């Protein structure tokens, strides 16, 4: 399979709150990078808006709020069902915080 992200992924066990139009959902994060996230069991429906707002808390307690994201890929079959979302509006500070967390935990091999 072709790697689509330009940054490393980290398996991390967090729940992500998604707001899409009038709907709110929670999905388990399968992996995270500074560019986006893969949400298990997340699939689009005809009622979905093009963009979602995501909020999540990393295991170190750092909270990321109201991050705009869009679906760039879906897996509807196989072992890994869900969607890859790309972050669109992260501030430079938020991106640096996320990048630092990913770097530290990639070195340790934990999340």
Short mmCIF file of N, CA, C and O in Angstrom, two decimals:
data_model
loop_
_atom_site.label_atom_id
_atom_site.label_comp_id
_atom_site.label_asym_id
_atom_site.label_seq_id
_atom_site.Cartn_x
_atom_site.Cartn_y
_atom_site.Cartn_z
N UNK A 1 0.85 -1.18 0.00
CA UNK A 1 0.00 0.00 0.00
C UNK A 1 0.89 1.24 0.00
O UNK A 1 1.88 1.32 0.73
N UNK A 2 0.53 2.21 -0.78
CA UNK A 2 1.28 3.46 -0.88
C UNK A 2 1.09 4.29 0.37
O UNK A 2 -0.03 4.49 0.84
N UNK A 3 2.18 4.77 0.94
CA UNK A 3 2.13 5.64 2.12
C UNK A 3 1.70 7.03 1.67
O UNK A 3 2.30 7.62 0.79
N UNK A 4 0.66 7.57 2.28
CA UNK A 4 0.11 8.84 1.85
C UNK A 4 0.53 10.01 2.72
O UNK A 4 0.43 11.14 2.32
N UNK A 5 0.95 9.76 3.95
CA UNK A 5 1.34 10.84 4.84
C UNK A 5 2.82 11.14 4.67
O UNK A 5 3.62 10.27 4.38
N UNK A 6 3.16 12.40 4.89
CA UNK A 6 4.56 12.82 4.82
C UNK A 6 5.25 12.76 6.17
O UNK A 6 6.43 13.03 6.27
N UNK A 7 4.51 12.46 7.22
CA UNK A 7 5.08 12.40 8.56
C UNK A 7 4.81 11.03 9.18
O UNK A 7 3.92 10.31 8.74
N UNK A 8 5.59 10.71 10.21
CA UNK A 8 5.44 9.42 10.88
C UNK A 8 4.11 9.32 11.62
O UNK A 8 3.59 10.30 12.13
N UNK A 9 3.61 8.10 11.69
CA UNK A 9 2.39 7.81 12.44
C UNK A 9 2.76 7.20 13.78
O UNK A 9 3.76 6.51 13.89
N UNK A 10 1.89 7.42 14.76
CA UNK A 10 2.07 6.81 16.07
C UNK A 10 0.76 6.18 16.48
O UNK A 10 -0.29 6.82 16.43
N UNK A 11 0.82 4.90 16.84
CA UNK A 11 -0.38 4.26 17.40
C UNK A 11 -0.62 4.88 18.77
O UNK A 11 0.28 4.88 19.60
N UNK A 12 -1.80 5.40 18.98
CA UNK A 12 -2.12 6.08 20.23
C UNK A 12 -3.54 5.72 20.62
O UNK A 12 -4.41 5.60 19.77
N UNK A 13 -3.77 5.49 21.90
CA UNK A 13 -5.08 5.07 22.37
C UNK A 13 -5.82 6.28 22.97
O UNK A 13 -5.74 6.52 24.17
N UNK A 14 -6.49 7.03 22.11
CA UNK A 14 -7.29 8.16 22.56
C UNK A 14 -8.63 8.14 21.83
O UNK A 14 -8.76 7.54 20.76
N UNK A 15 -9.60 8.79 22.41
CA UNK A 15 -10.90 8.97 21.79
C UNK A 15 -10.97 10.37 21.22
O UNK A 15 -10.51 11.33 21.85
N UNK A 16 -11.55 10.48 20.04
CA UNK A 16 -11.67 11.76 19.34
C UNK A 16 -13.15 12.10 19.22
O UNK A 16 -13.94 11.28 18.77
N UNK A 17 -13.50 13.32 19.67
CA UNK A 17 -14.87 13.80 19.50
C UNK A 17 -14.95 14.52 18.16
O UNK A 17 -14.14 15.40 17.88
N UNK A 18 -15.91 14.12 17.35
CA UNK A 18 -16.12 14.74 16.06
C UNK A 18 -17.45 15.49 16.08
O UNK A 18 -18.47 14.94 16.48
N UNK A 19 -17.43 16.73 15.64
CA UNK A 19 -18.65 17.49 15.42
C UNK A 19 -18.78 17.70 13.92
O UNK A 19 -17.86 18.19 13.27
N UNK A 20 -19.93 17.28 13.39
CA UNK A 20 -20.17 17.37 11.96
C UNK A 20 -21.61 17.84 11.77
O UNK A 20 -22.55 17.08 12.02
N UNK A 21 -21.78 19.10 11.37
CA UNK A 21 -23.13 19.65 11.26
C UNK A 21 -23.78 19.66 12.63
O UNK A 21 -23.20 20.14 13.61
N UNK A 22 -24.97 19.11 12.73
CA UNK A 22 -25.69 19.04 14.01
C UNK A 22 -25.35 17.79 14.81
O UNK A 22 -25.95 17.55 15.85
N UNK A 23 -24.41 16.99 14.34
CA UNK A 23 -24.12 15.70 14.96
C UNK A 23 -22.79 15.73 15.72
O UNK A 23 -21.86 16.44 15.35
N UNK A 24 -22.73 14.92 16.79
CA UNK A 24 -21.49 14.71 17.54
C UNK A 24 -21.28 13.21 17.69
O UNK A 24 -22.21 12.48 18.00
N UNK A 25 -20.05 12.79 17.45
CA UNK A 25 -19.70 11.38 17.55
C UNK A 25 -18.37 11.26 18.29
O UNK A 25 -17.59 12.20 18.34
N UNK A 26 -18.09 10.06 18.81
CA UNK A 26 -16.78 9.76 19.38
C UNK A 26 -16.23 8.53 18.68
O UNK A 26 -16.96 7.55 18.46
N UNK A 27 -14.97 8.61 18.30
CA UNK A 27 -14.31 7.51 17.61
C UNK A 27 -12.97 7.24 18.26
O UNK A 27 -12.31 8.15 18.74
N UNK A 28 -12.55 5.98 18.23
CA UNK A 28 -11.23 5.62 18.72
C UNK A 28 -10.21 5.96 17.65
O UNK A 28 -10.40 5.66 16.47
N UNK A 29 -9.15 6.57 18.07
CA UNK A 29 -8.05 6.92 17.18
C UNK A 29 -7.16 5.69 17.01
O UNK A 29 -6.71 5.12 17.99
N UNK A 30 -6.92 5.28 15.78
CA UNK A 30 -6.03 4.15 15.52
C UNK A 30 -4.59 4.60 15.40
O UNK A 30 -3.69 3.93 15.88
N UNK A 31 -4.38 5.73 14.74
CA UNK A 31 -3.04 6.30 14.67
C UNK A 31 -3.13 7.79 14.41
O UNK A 31 -4.16 8.30 13.96
N UNK A 32 -2.04 8.46 14.72
CA UNK A 32 -1.99 9.91 14.70
C UNK A 32 -0.67 10.36 14.09
O UNK A 32 0.36 9.74 14.32
N UNK A 33 -0.73 11.41 13.30
CA UNK A 33 0.49 12.04 12.79
C UNK A 33 0.28 13.54 12.90
O UNK A 33 -0.80 14.01 13.24
N UNK A 34 1.31 14.31 12.57
CA UNK A 34 1.13 15.76 12.64
C UNK A 34 0.22 16.27 11.53
O UNK A 34 -0.27 17.38 11.59
N UNK A 35 -0.06 15.43 10.54
CA UNK A 35 -0.92 15.82 9.43
C UNK A 35 -2.37 15.37 9.58
O UNK A 35 -3.25 15.92 8.93
N UNK A 36 -2.61 14.34 10.41
CA UNK A 36 -3.97 13.83 10.50
C UNK A 36 -4.12 12.66 11.43
O UNK A 36 -3.21 12.33 12.20
N UNK A 37 -5.27 12.01 11.32
CA UNK A 37 -5.65 10.95 12.25
C UNK A 37 -6.46 9.91 11.50
O UNK A 37 -7.15 10.23 10.52
N UNK A 38 -6.36 8.64 11.94
CA UNK A 38 -7.23 7.59 11.41
C UNK A 38 -8.22 7.23 12.50
O UNK A 38 -7.83 6.86 13.61
N UNK A 39 -9.52 7.37 12.20
CA UNK A 39 -10.58 7.08 13.16
C UNK A 39 -11.24 5.75 12.81
O UNK A 39 -11.77 5.57 11.71
N UNK A 40 -11.18 4.82 13.76
CA UNK A 40 -11.79 3.51 13.56
C UNK A 40 -13.30 3.63 13.46
O UNK A 40 -13.92 4.40 14.20
N UNK A 41 -13.87 2.89 12.54
CA UNK A 41 -15.31 2.77 12.33
C UNK A 41 -15.97 4.06 11.82
O UNK A 41 -17.18 4.14 11.72
N UNK A 42 -15.20 5.08 11.50
CA UNK A 42 -15.72 6.33 10.96
C UNK A 42 -15.96 6.15 9.46
O UNK A 42 -15.03 5.84 8.72
N UNK A 43 -17.20 6.31 9.03
CA UNK A 43 -17.55 6.24 7.61
C UNK A 43 -18.48 7.40 7.29
O UNK A 43 -19.25 7.85 8.14
N UNK A 44 -18.42 7.86 6.07
CA UNK A 44 -19.28 8.98 5.68
C UNK A 44 -20.68 8.47 5.36
O UNK A 44 -20.90 7.33 4.99
N UNK A 45 -21.62 9.38 5.53
CA UNK A 45 -23.01 9.14 5.13
C UNK A 45 -23.44 10.33 4.30
O UNK A 45 -22.75 11.34 4.22
N UNK A 46 -24.62 10.24 3.71
CA UNK A 46 -25.10 11.34 2.88
C UNK A 46 -25.35 12.60 3.69
O UNK A 46 -25.35 13.70 3.15
N UNK A 47 -25.51 12.48 5.01
CA UNK A 47 -25.77 13.64 5.86
C UNK A 47 -24.50 14.35 6.34
O UNK A 47 -24.58 15.42 6.92
N UNK A 48 -23.32 13.75 6.10
CA UNK A 48 -22.07 14.34 6.57
C UNK A 48 -21.75 15.64 5.84
O UNK A 48 -21.93 15.74 4.63
N UNK A 49 -21.28 16.61 6.60
CA UNK A 49 -20.72 17.83 6.02
C UNK A 49 -19.33 17.49 5.48
O UNK A 49 -18.73 16.50 5.86
N UNK A 50 -18.80 18.35 4.62
CA UNK A 50 -17.48 18.12 4.02
C UNK A 50 -16.36 18.19 5.06
O UNK A 50 -15.35 17.52 4.94
N UNK A 51 -16.56 19.02 6.10
CA UNK A 51 -15.53 19.22 7.11
C UNK A 51 -16.09 18.91 8.49
O UNK A 51 -17.26 19.13 8.76
N UNK A 52 -15.23 18.43 9.37
CA UNK A 52 -15.59 18.14 10.75
C UNK A 52 -14.69 18.95 11.67
O UNK A 52 -13.59 19.35 11.28
N UNK A 53 -15.14 19.12 12.92
CA UNK A 53 -14.30 19.70 13.96
C UNK A 53 -13.96 18.58 14.95
O UNK A 53 -14.85 17.88 15.41
N UNK A 54 -12.67 18.45 15.25
CA UNK A 54 -12.21 17.38 16.12
C UNK A 54 -11.66 17.95 17.42
O UNK A 54 -11.03 19.01 17.42
N UNK A 55 -11.89 17.21 18.51
CA UNK A 55 -11.32 17.54 19.81
C UNK A 55 -10.82 16.23 20.42
O UNK A 55 -11.52 15.22 20.38
N UNK A 56 -9.58 16.27 20.96
CA UNK A 56 -9.05 15.08 21.62
C UNK A 56 -8.01 15.48 22.65
O UNK A 56 -7.46 16.58 22.62
N UNK A 57 -7.78 14.56 23.59
CA UNK A 57 -6.79 14.76 24.65
C UNK A 57 -5.76 13.65 24.55
O UNK A 57 -6.11 12.47 24.57
N UNK A 58 -4.51 14.04 24.43
CA UNK A 58 -3.42 13.05 24.36
C UNK A 58 -3.17 12.45 25.74
O UNK A 58 -3.54 13.04 26.75
N UNK A 59 -2.54 11.28 25.81
CA UNK A 59 -2.25 10.66 27.11
C UNK A 59 -1.45 11.54 28.06
O UNK A 59 -1.53 11.37 29.27
N UNK A 60 -0.72 12.52 27.55
CA UNK A 60 0.04 13.43 28.42
C UNK A 60 -0.82 14.58 28.96
O UNK A 60 -0.32 15.45 29.66
N UNK A 61 -2.13 14.57 28.63
CA UNK A 61 -3.05 15.58 29.14
C UNK A 61 -3.23 16.78 28.24
O UNK A 61 -4.09 17.62 28.49
N UNK A 62 -2.46 16.89 27.17
CA UNK A 62 -2.56 18.02 26.25
C UNK A 62 -3.86 17.90 25.45
O UNK A 62 -4.14 16.87 24.85
N UNK A 63 -4.67 18.98 25.46
CA UNK A 63 -5.96 18.98 24.78
C UNK A 63 -5.85 19.73 23.45
O UNK A 63 -5.27 20.82 23.40
N UNK A 64 -6.41 19.15 22.43
CA UNK A 64 -6.47 19.77 21.10
C UNK A 64 -7.95 19.98 20.77
O UNK A 64 -8.71 19.01 20.73
N UNK A 65 -8.35 21.24 20.57
CA UNK A 65 -9.77 21.57 20.40
C UNK A 65 -10.05 22.20 19.05
O UNK A 65 -9.23 22.97 18.53
N UNK A 66 -11.23 21.92 18.53
CA UNK A 66 -11.77 22.57 17.34
C UNK A 66 -10.81 22.56 16.16
O UNK A 66 -10.63 23.57 15.48
N UNK A 67 -10.24 21.41 15.90
CA UNK A 67 -9.37 21.26 14.75
C UNK A 67 -10.23 20.86 13.55
O UNK A 67 -10.93 19.85 13.59
N UNK A 68 -10.21 21.68 12.53
CA UNK A 68 -10.96 21.36 11.32
C UNK A 68 -10.24 20.27 10.56
O UNK A 68 -9.01 20.30 10.41
N UNK A 69 -11.00 19.28 10.09
CA UNK A 69 -10.42 18.16 9.36
C UNK A 69 -11.37 17.73 8.25
O UNK A 69 -12.57 17.99 8.32
N UNK A 70 -10.80 17.07 7.27
CA UNK A 70 -11.62 16.52 6.18
C UNK A 70 -11.18 15.09 5.90
O UNK A 70 -10.00 14.75 6.08
N UNK A 71 -12.12 14.28 5.47
CA UNK A 71 -11.80 12.89 5.13
C UNK A 71 -11.03 12.86 3.82
O UNK A 71 -11.45 13.46 2.83
N UNK A 72 -9.90 12.17 3.85
CA UNK A 72 -9.10 12.02 2.64
C UNK A 72 -9.12 10.59 2.12
O UNK A 72 -8.75 10.34 0.97
N UNK A 73 -9.54 9.64 2.96
CA UNK A 73 -9.57 8.24 2.54
C UNK A 73 -10.46 7.45 3.49
O UNK A 73 -10.49 7.73 4.67
N UNK A 74 -11.18 6.48 2.94
CA UNK A 74 -12.00 5.58 3.75
C UNK A 74 -11.60 4.13 3.48
O UNK A 74 -11.22 3.79 2.36
N UNK A 75 -11.70 3.32 4.52
CA UNK A 75 -11.52 1.88 4.39
C UNK A 75 -12.86 1.26 4.79
O UNK A 75 -13.22 1.28 5.97
N UNK A 76 -13.59 0.74 3.83
CA UNK A 76 -14.91 0.17 4.11
C UNK A 76 -14.87 -1.35 4.23
O UNK A 76 -15.84 -1.95 4.67
N UNK A 77 -13.76 -1.97 3.85
CA UNK A 77 -13.64 -3.43 3.89
C UNK A 77 -12.30 -3.81 4.52
O UNK A 77 -11.38 -3.02 4.57
N UNK A 78 -12.22 -5.05 4.97
CA UNK A 78 -10.97 -5.55 5.52
C UNK A 78 -10.91 -5.42 7.02
O UNK A 78 -11.90 -5.15 7.69
N UNK A 79 -9.69 -5.60 7.55
CA UNK A 79 -9.50 -5.57 9.00
C UNK A 79 -9.60 -4.16 9.57
O UNK A 79 -9.95 -3.98 10.72
N UNK A 80 -9.25 -3.19 8.78
CA UNK A 80 -9.19 -1.81 9.27
C UNK A 80 -10.29 -0.98 8.63
O UNK A 80 -10.15 -0.48 7.52
N UNK A 81 -11.41 -0.83 9.33
CA UNK A 81 -12.54 -0.06 8.82
C UNK A 81 -12.54 1.30 9.50
O UNK A 81 -12.43 1.40 10.73
N UNK A 82 -12.63 2.34 8.70
CA UNK A 82 -12.63 3.69 9.25
C UNK A 82 -12.21 4.70 8.21
O UNK A 82 -12.26 4.43 7.01
N UNK A 83 -11.79 5.87 8.68
CA UNK A 83 -11.44 6.95 7.77
C UNK A 83 -10.20 7.69 8.24
O UNK A 83 -9.99 7.89 9.44
N UNK A 84 -9.41 8.12 7.26
CA UNK A 84 -8.26 8.98 7.51
C UNK A 84 -8.71 10.42 7.31
O UNK A 84 -9.31 10.75 6.29
N UNK A 85 -8.44 11.25 8.31
CA UNK A 85 -8.79 12.67 8.23
C UNK A 85 -7.53 13.51 8.25
O UNK A 85 -6.60 13.23 9.01
N UNK A 86 -7.51 14.54 7.44
CA UNK A 86 -6.40 15.48 7.36
C UNK A 86 -6.73 16.72 8.18
O UNK A 86 -7.81 17.29 8.05
N UNK A 87 -5.79 17.15 9.03
CA UNK A 87 -5.96 18.38 9.79
C UNK A 87 -5.77 19.57 8.86
O UNK A 87 -4.84 19.59 8.05
N UNK A 88 -6.64 20.58 8.99
CA UNK A 88 -6.59 21.71 8.07
C UNK A 88 -6.22 23.04 8.72
O UNK A 88 -5.62 23.88 8.07
N UNK A 89 -6.57 23.27 9.96
CA UNK A 89 -6.43 24.62 10.52
C UNK A 89 -5.60 24.68 11.79
O UNK A 89 -5.81 25.55 12.61
N UNK A 90 -4.66 23.79 11.96
CA UNK A 90 -3.86 23.80 13.19
C UNK A 90 -2.98 25.04 13.23
O UNK A 90 -2.31 25.36 12.26
N UNK A 91 -2.98 25.68 14.39
CA UNK A 91 -2.06 26.80 14.58
C UNK A 91 -0.64 26.26 14.63
O UNK A 91 -0.42 25.06 14.86
N UNK A 92 0.32 27.12 14.43
CA UNK A 92 1.72 26.70 14.47
C UNK A 92 2.08 26.14 15.85
O UNK A 92 2.76 25.13 15.96
N UNK A 93 1.58 26.76 16.91
CA UNK A 93 1.85 26.29 18.27
C UNK A 93 1.27 24.89 18.48
O UNK A 93 1.92 24.01 19.04
N UNK A 94 0.03 24.69 18.05
CA UNK A 94 -0.61 23.38 18.20
C UNK A 94 0.15 22.32 17.42
O UNK A 94 0.39 21.22 17.91
N UNK A 95 0.56 22.66 16.20
CA UNK A 95 1.31 21.71 15.38
C UNK A 95 2.65 21.36 16.03
O UNK A 95 3.06 20.20 16.06
N UNK A 96 3.31 22.35 16.61
CA UNK A 96 4.58 22.10 17.31
C UNK A 96 4.36 21.21 18.52
O UNK A 96 5.13 20.28 18.77
N UNK A 97 3.30 21.48 19.30
CA UNK A 97 2.98 20.64 20.47
C UNK A 97 2.74 19.20 20.06
O UNK A 97 3.23 18.26 20.70
N UNK A 98 1.98 19.01 18.98
CA UNK A 98 1.68 17.66 18.51
C UNK A 98 2.96 16.99 17.98
O UNK A 98 3.24 15.83 18.30
N UNK A 99 3.74 17.72 17.23
CA UNK A 99 4.98 17.18 16.69
C UNK A 99 5.93 16.75 17.81
O UNK A 99 6.55 15.69 17.75
N UNK A 100 6.01 17.56 18.87
CA UNK A 100 6.87 17.23 20.02
C UNK A 100 6.40 15.95 20.70
O UNK A 100 7.19 15.07 21.03
N UNK A 101 5.07 15.84 20.92
CA UNK A 101 4.51 14.63 21.53
C UNK A 101 4.84 13.40 20.67
O UNK A 101 5.28 12.37 21.19
N UNK A 102 4.61 13.50 19.38
CA UNK A 102 4.86 12.38 18.48
C UNK A 102 6.34 11.99 18.50
O UNK A 102 6.68 10.81 18.55
N UNK A 103 7.20 12.98 18.47
CA UNK A 103 8.65 12.72 18.48
C UNK A 103 9.06 12.00 19.77
O UNK A 103 9.75 10.99 19.73
N UNK A 104 8.63 12.53 20.91
CA UNK A 104 9.00 11.94 22.20
C UNK A 104 8.50 10.51 22.32
O UNK A 104 9.20 9.63 22.83
N UNK A 105 7.29 10.25 21.87
CA UNK A 105 6.71 8.92 22.04
C UNK A 105 7.16 7.95 20.97
O UNK A 105 7.13 6.74 21.19
N UNK A 106 7.59 8.43 19.82
CA UNK A 106 8.16 7.55 18.81
C UNK A 106 9.52 7.04 19.30
O UNK A 106 9.84 5.87 19.13
N UNK A 107 10.28 7.91 19.95
CA UNK A 107 11.57 7.49 20.50
C UNK A 107 11.39 6.44 21.59
O UNK A 107 12.15 5.48 21.67
N UNK A 108 10.38 6.64 22.44
CA UNK A 108 10.11 5.69 23.53
C UNK A 108 9.39 4.46 23.07
O UNK A 108 9.35 3.46 23.75
N UNK A 109 8.68 4.58 21.93
CA UNK A 109 7.89 3.45 21.43
C UNK A 109 6.60 3.28 22.19
O UNK A 109 6.03 2.20 22.20
N UNK A 110 6.13 4.35 22.85
CA UNK A 110 4.90 4.27 23.62
C UNK A 110 3.98 5.42 23.27
O UNK A 110 4.41 6.41 22.72
N UNK A 111 2.73 5.24 23.62
CA UNK A 111 1.76 6.34 23.48
C UNK A 111 0.67 6.17 24.49
O UNK A 111 0.36 5.12 24.93
#
